[in-house]
Short mmCIF file of N, CA, C and O in Angstrom, two decimals:
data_model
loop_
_atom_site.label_atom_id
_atom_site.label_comp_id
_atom_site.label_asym_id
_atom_site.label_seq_id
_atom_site.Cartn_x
_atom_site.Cartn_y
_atom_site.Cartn_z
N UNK A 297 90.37 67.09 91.12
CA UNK A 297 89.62 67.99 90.25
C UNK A 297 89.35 69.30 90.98
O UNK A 297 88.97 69.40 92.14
N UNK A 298 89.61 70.36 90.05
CA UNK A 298 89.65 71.60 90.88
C UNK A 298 87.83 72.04 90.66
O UNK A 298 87.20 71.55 89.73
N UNK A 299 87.22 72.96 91.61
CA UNK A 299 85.93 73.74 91.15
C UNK A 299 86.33 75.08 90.99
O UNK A 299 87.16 75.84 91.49
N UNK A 300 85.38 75.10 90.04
CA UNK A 300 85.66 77.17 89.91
C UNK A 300 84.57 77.59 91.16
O UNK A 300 84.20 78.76 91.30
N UNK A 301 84.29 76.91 91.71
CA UNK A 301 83.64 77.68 93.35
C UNK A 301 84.25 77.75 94.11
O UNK A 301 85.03 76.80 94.14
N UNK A 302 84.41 78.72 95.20
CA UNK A 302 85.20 78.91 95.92
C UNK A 302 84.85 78.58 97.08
O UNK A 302 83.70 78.62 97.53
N UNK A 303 86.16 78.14 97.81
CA UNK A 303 85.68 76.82 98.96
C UNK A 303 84.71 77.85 100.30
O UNK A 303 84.84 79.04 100.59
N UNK A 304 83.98 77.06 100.74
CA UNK A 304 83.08 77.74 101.60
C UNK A 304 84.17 77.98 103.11
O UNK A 304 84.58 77.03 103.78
N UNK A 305 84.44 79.28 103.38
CA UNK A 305 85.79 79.58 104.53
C UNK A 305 84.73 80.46 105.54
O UNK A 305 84.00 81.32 105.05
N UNK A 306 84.71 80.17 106.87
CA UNK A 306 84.36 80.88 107.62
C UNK A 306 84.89 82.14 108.19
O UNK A 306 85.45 82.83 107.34
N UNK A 307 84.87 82.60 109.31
CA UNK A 307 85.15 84.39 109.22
C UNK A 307 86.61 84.16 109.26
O UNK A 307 87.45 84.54 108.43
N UNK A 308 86.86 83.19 110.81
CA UNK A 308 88.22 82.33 111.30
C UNK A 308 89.57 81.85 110.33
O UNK A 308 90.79 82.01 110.39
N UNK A 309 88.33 81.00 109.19
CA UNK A 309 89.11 80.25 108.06
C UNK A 309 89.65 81.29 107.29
O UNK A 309 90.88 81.38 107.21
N UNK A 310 88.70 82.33 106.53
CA UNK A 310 89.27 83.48 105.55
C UNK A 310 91.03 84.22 106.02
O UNK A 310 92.16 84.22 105.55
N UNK A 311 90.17 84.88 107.46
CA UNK A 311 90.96 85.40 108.00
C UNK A 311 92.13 85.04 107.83
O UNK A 311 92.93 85.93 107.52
N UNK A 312 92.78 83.20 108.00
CA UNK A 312 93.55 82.97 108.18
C UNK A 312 94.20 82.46 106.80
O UNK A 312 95.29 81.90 106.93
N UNK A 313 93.63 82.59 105.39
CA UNK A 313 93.70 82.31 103.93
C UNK A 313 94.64 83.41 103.71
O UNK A 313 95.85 83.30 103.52
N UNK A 314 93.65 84.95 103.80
CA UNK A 314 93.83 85.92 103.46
C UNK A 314 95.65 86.27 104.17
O UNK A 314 96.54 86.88 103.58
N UNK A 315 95.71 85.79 105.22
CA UNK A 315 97.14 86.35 105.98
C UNK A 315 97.93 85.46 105.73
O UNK A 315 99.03 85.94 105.97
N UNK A 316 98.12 83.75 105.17
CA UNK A 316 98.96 83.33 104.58
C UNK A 316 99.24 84.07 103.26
O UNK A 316 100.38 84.29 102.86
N UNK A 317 98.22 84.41 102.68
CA UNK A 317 98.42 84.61 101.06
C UNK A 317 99.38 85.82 100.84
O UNK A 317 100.25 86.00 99.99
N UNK A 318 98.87 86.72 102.05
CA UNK A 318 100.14 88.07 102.27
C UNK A 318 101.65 87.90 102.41
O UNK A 318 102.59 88.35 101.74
N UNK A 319 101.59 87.04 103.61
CA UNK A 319 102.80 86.83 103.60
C UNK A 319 103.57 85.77 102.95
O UNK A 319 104.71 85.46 103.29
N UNK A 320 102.90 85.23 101.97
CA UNK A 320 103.65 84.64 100.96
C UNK A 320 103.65 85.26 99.77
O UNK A 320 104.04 84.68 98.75
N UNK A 321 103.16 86.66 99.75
CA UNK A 321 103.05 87.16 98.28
C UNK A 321 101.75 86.18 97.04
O UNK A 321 101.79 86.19 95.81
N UNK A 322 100.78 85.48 97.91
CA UNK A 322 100.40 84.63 97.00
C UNK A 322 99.42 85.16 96.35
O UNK A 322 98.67 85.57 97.23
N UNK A 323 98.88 85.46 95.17
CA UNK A 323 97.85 86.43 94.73
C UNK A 323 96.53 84.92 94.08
O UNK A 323 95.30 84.91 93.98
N UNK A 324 97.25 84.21 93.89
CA UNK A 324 95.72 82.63 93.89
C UNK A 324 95.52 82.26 94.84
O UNK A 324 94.64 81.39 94.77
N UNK A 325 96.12 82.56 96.57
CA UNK A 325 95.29 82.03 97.15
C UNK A 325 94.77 83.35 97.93
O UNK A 325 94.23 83.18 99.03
N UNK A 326 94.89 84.62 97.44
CA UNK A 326 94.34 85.77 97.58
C UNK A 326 93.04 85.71 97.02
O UNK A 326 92.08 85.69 97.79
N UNK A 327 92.86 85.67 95.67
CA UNK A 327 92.17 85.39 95.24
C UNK A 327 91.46 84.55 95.09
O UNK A 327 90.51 84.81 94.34
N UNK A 328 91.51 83.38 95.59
CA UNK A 328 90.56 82.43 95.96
C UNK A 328 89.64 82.63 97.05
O UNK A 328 88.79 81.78 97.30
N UNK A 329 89.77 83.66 97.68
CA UNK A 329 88.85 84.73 98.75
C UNK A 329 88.34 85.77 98.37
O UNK A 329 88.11 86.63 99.23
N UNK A 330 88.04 86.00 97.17
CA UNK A 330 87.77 87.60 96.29
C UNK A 330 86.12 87.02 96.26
O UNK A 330 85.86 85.82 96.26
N UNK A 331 85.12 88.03 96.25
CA UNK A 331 83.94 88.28 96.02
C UNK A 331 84.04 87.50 94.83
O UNK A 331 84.93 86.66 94.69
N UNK A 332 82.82 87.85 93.65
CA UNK A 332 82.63 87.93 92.03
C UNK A 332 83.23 89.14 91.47
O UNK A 332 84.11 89.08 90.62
N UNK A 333 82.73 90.31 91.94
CA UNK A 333 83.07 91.72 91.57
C UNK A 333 83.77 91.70 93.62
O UNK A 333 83.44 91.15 94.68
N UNK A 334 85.21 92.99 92.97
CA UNK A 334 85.50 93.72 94.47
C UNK A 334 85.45 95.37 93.86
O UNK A 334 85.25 95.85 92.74
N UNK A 335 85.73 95.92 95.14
CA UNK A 335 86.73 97.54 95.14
C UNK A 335 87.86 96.92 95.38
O UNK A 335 88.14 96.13 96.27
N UNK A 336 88.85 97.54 94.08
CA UNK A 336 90.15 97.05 94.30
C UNK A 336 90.54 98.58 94.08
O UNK A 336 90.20 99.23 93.09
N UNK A 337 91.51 99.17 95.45
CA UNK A 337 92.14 100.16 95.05
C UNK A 337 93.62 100.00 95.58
O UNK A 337 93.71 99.52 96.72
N UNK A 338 94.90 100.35 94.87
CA UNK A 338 95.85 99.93 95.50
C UNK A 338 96.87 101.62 95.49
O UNK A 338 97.33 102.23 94.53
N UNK A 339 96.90 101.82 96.45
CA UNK A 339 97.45 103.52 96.83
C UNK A 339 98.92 103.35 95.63
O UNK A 339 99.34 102.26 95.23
N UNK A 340 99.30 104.23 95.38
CA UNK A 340 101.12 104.10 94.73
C UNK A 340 101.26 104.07 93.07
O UNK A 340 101.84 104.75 92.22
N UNK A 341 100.35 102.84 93.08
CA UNK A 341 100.05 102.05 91.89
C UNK A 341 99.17 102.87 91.05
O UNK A 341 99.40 102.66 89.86
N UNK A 342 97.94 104.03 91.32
CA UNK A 342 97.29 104.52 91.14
C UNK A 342 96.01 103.65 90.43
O UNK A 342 95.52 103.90 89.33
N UNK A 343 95.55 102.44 91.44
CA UNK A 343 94.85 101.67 90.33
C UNK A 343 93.32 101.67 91.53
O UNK A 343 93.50 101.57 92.75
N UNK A 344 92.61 101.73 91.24
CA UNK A 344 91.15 102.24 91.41
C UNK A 344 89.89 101.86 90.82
O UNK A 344 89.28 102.62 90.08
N UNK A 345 89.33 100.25 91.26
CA UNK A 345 88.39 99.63 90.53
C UNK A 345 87.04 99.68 91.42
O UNK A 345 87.40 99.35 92.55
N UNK A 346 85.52 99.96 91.43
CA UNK A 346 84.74 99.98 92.10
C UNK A 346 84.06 98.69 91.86
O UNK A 346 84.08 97.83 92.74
N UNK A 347 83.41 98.48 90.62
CA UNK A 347 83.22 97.05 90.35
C UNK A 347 84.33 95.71 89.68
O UNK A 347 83.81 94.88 88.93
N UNK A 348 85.11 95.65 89.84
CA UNK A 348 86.43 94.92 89.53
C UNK A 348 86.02 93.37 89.06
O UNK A 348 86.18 92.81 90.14
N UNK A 349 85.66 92.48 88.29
CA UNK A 349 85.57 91.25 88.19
C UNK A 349 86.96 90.21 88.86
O UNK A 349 88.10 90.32 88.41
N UNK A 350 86.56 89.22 90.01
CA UNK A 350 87.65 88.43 90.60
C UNK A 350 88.90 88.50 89.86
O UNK A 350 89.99 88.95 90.21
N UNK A 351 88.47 87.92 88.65
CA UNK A 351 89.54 87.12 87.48
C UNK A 351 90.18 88.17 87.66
O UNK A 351 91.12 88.04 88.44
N UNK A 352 89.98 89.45 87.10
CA UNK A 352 90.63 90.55 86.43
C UNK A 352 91.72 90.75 87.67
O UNK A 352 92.88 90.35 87.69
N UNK A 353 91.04 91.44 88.61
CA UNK A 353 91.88 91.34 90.42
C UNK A 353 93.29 90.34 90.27
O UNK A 353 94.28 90.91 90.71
N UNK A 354 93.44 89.52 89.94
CA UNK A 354 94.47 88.50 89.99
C UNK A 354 95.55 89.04 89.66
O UNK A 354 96.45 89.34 90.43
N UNK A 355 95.53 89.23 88.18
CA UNK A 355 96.93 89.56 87.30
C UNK A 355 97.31 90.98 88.44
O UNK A 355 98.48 91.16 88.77
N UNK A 356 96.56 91.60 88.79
CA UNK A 356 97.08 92.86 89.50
C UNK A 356 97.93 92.47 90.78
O UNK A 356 99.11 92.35 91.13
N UNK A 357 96.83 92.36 91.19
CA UNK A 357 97.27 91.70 93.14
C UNK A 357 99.05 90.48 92.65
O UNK A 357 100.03 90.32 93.38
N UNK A 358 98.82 89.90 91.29
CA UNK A 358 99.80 89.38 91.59
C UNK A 358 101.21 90.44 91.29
O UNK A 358 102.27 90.32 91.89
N UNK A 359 100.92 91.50 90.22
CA UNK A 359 102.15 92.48 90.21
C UNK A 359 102.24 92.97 91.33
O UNK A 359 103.07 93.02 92.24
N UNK A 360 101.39 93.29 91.15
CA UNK A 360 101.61 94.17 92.96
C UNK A 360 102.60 93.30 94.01
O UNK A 360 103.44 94.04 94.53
N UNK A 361 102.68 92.09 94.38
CA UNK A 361 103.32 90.77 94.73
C UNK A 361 104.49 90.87 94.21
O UNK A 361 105.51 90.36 94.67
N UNK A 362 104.40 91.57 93.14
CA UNK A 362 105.68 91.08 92.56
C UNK A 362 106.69 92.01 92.65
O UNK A 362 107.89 91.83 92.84
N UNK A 363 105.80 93.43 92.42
CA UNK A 363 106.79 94.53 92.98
C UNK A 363 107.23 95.13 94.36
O UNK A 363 108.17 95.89 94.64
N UNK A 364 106.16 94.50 95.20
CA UNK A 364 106.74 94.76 96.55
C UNK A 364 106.50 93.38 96.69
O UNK A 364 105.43 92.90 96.32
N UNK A 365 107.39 92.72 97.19
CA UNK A 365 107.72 91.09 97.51
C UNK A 365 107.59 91.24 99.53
O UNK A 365 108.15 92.00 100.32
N UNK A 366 106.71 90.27 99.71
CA UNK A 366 106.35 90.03 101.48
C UNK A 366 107.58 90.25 102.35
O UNK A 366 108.66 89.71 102.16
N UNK A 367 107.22 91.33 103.58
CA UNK A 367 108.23 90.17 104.67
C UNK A 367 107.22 90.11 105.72
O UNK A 367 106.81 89.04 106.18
N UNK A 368 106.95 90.89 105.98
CA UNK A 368 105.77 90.43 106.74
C UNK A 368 104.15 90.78 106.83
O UNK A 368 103.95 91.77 106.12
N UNK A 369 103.15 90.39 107.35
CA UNK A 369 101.65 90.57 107.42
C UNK A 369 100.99 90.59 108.80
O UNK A 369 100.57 89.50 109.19
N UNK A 370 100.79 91.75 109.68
CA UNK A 370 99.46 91.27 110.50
C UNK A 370 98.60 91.71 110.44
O UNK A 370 98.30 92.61 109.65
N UNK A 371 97.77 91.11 111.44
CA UNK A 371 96.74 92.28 111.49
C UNK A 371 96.31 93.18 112.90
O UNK A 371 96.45 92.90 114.09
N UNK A 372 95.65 94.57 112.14
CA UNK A 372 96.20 95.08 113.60
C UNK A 372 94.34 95.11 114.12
O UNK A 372 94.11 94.89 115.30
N UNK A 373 93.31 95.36 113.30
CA UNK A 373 92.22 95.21 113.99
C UNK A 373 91.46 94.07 113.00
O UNK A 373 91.72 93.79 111.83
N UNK A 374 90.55 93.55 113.79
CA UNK A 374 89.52 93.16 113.16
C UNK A 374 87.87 92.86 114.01
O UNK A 374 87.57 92.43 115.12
N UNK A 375 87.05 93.36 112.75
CA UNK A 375 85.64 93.43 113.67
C UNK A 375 84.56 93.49 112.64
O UNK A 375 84.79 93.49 111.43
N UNK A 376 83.37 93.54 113.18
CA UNK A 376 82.17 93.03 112.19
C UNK A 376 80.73 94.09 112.91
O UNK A 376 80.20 94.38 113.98
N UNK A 377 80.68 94.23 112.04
CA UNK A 377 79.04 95.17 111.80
C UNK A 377 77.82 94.44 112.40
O UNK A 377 76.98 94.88 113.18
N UNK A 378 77.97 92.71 111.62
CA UNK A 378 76.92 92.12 111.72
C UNK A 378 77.41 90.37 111.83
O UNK A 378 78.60 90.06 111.88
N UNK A 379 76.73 89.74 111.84
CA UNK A 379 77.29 88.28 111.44
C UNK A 379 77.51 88.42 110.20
O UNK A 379 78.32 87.50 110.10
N UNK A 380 77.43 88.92 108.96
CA UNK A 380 77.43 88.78 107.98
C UNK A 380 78.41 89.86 107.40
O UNK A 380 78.74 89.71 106.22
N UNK A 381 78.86 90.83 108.03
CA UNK A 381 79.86 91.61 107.93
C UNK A 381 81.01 92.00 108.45
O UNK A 381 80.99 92.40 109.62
N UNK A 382 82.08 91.98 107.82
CA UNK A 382 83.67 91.90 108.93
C UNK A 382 84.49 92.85 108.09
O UNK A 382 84.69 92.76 106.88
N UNK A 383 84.97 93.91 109.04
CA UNK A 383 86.16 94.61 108.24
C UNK A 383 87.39 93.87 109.19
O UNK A 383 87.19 93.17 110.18
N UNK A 384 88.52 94.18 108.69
CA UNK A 384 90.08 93.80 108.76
C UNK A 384 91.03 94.91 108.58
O UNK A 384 91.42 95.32 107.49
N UNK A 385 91.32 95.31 109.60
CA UNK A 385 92.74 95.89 109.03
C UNK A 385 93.98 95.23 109.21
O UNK A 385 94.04 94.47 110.18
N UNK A 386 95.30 95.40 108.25
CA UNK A 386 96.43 94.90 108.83
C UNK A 386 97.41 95.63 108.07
O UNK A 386 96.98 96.56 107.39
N UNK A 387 99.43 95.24 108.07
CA UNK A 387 99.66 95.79 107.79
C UNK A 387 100.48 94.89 107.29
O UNK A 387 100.79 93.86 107.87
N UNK A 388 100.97 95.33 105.94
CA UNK A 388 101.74 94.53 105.16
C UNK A 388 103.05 95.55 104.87
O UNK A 388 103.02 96.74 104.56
N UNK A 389 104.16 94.71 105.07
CA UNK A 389 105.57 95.31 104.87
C UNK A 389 106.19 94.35 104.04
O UNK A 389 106.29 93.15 104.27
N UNK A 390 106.67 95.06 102.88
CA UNK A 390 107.39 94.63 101.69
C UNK A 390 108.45 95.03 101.96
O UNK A 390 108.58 95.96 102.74
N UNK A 391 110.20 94.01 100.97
CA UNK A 391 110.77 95.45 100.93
C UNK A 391 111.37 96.32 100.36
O UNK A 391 112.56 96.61 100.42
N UNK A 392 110.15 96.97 99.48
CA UNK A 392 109.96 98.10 99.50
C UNK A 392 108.94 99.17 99.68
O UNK A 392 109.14 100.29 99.19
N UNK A 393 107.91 98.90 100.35
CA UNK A 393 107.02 99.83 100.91
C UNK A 393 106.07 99.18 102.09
O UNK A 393 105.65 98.02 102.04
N UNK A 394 105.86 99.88 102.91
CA UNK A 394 104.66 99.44 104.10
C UNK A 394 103.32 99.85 103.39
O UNK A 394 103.15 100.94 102.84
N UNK A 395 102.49 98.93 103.46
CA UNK A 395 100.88 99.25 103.05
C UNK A 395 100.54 98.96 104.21
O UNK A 395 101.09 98.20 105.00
N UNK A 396 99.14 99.89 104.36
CA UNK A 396 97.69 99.78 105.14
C UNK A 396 97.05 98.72 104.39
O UNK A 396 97.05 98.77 103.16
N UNK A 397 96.35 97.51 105.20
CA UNK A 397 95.46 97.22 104.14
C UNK A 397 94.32 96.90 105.27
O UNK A 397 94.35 96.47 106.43
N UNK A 398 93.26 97.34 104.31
CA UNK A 398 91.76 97.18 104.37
C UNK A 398 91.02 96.60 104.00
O UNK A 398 90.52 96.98 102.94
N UNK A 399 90.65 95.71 104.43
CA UNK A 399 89.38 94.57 104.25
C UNK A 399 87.92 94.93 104.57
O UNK A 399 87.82 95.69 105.54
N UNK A 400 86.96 94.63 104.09
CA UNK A 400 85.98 94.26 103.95
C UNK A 400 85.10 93.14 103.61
O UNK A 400 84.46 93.28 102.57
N UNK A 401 84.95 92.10 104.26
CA UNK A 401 84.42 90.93 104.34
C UNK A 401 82.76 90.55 104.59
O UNK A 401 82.26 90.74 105.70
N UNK A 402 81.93 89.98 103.38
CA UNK A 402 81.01 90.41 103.42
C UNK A 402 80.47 88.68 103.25
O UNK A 402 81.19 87.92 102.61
N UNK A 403 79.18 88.15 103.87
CA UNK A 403 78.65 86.50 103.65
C UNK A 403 78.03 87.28 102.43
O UNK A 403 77.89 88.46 102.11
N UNK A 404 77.66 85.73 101.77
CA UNK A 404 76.92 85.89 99.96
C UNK A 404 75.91 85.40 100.39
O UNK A 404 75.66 85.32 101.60
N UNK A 405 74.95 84.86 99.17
CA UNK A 405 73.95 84.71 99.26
C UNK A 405 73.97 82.75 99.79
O UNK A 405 73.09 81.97 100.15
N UNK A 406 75.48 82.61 99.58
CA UNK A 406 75.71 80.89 99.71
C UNK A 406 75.99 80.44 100.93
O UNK A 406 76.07 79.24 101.15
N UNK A 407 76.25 81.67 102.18
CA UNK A 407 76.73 81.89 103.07
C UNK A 407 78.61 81.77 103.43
O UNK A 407 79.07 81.61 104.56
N UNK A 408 79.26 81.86 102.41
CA UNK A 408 80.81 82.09 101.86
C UNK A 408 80.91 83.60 102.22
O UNK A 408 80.21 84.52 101.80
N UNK A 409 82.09 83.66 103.23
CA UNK A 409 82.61 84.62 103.71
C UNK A 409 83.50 85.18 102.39
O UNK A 409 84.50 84.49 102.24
N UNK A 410 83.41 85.94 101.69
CA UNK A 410 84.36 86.69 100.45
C UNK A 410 84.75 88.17 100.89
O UNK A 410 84.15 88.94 101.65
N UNK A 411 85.78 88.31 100.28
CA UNK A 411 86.45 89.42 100.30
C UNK A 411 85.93 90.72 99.06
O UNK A 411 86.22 90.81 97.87
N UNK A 412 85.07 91.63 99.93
CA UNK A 412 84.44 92.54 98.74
C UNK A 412 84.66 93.76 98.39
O UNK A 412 84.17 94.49 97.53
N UNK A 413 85.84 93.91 99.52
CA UNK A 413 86.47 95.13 99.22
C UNK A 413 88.04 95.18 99.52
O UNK A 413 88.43 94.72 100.60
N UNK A 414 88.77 95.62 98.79
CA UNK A 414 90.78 95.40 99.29
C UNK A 414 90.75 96.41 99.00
O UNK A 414 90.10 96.72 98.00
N UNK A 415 91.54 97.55 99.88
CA UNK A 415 92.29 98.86 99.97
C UNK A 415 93.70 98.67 100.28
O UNK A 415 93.83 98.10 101.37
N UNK A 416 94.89 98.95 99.67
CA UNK A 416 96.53 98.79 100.05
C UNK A 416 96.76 100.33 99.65
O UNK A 416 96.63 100.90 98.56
N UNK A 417 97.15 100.81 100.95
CA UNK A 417 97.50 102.44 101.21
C UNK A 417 99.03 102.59 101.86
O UNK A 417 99.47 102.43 103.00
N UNK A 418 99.64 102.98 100.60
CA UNK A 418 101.04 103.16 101.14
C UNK A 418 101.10 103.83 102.71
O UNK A 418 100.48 104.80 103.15
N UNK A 419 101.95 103.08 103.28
CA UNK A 419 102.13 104.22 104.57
C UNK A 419 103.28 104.66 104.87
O UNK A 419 103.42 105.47 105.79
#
């Protein structure tokens, strides 16, 4: 039986969700790390959401997947403000375009590490 809650992932665990899901192009298990609401902005695409609902995020993140298909994902920094706050950068190469991407990783009120902000900046 599946829950519509999302599994409780530590900074370690996310981290390592979020960078399979890249390099498999996977946008559900991307999204199974999304806040409730994110900033979803994706450079190219011209798409630019400040309060974004999860659900909605999906169908995108998965075109997006679909039009630049993975080859590879790392990451090149990652670091945190607070215990409760972590940005990410890494870099994703499709092929057809290199993105920047930017994370923002923020604990909730459940203590679930979510993803509350995604930036993909052509480079």
């Amino acid at each position: 039986m599946k829950s519509s809650e999302p599994k409780k992932l530590g900074l370690n665990e996310i981290s390592k969700v979020i960078s399979q899901s890249f390099k498999g192009g996977n946008s559900d298990l991307l999204s199974s790390c999304l806040d409730k609401e994110i900033e979803l902005i994706i450079d190219g695409d011209k798409i630019e959401f400040q309060n974004l609902p999860a659900a909605q995020a999906k169908p995108i993140l998965n075109s997006f997947f679909k039009k630049n298909p993975p080859l590879s994902f790392s990451y090149v920094y990652q670091g945190a403000n607070s215990s409760a706050l972590k940005y990410c950068i890494g870099n994703y190469r499709s092929k057809n375009s290199d993105y920047l991407v930017y994370m923002l990783i923020k604990k909730d009120k459940n203590d679930r590490f979510l993803v509350n902000t995604l930036q993909l900046k052509k480079d």
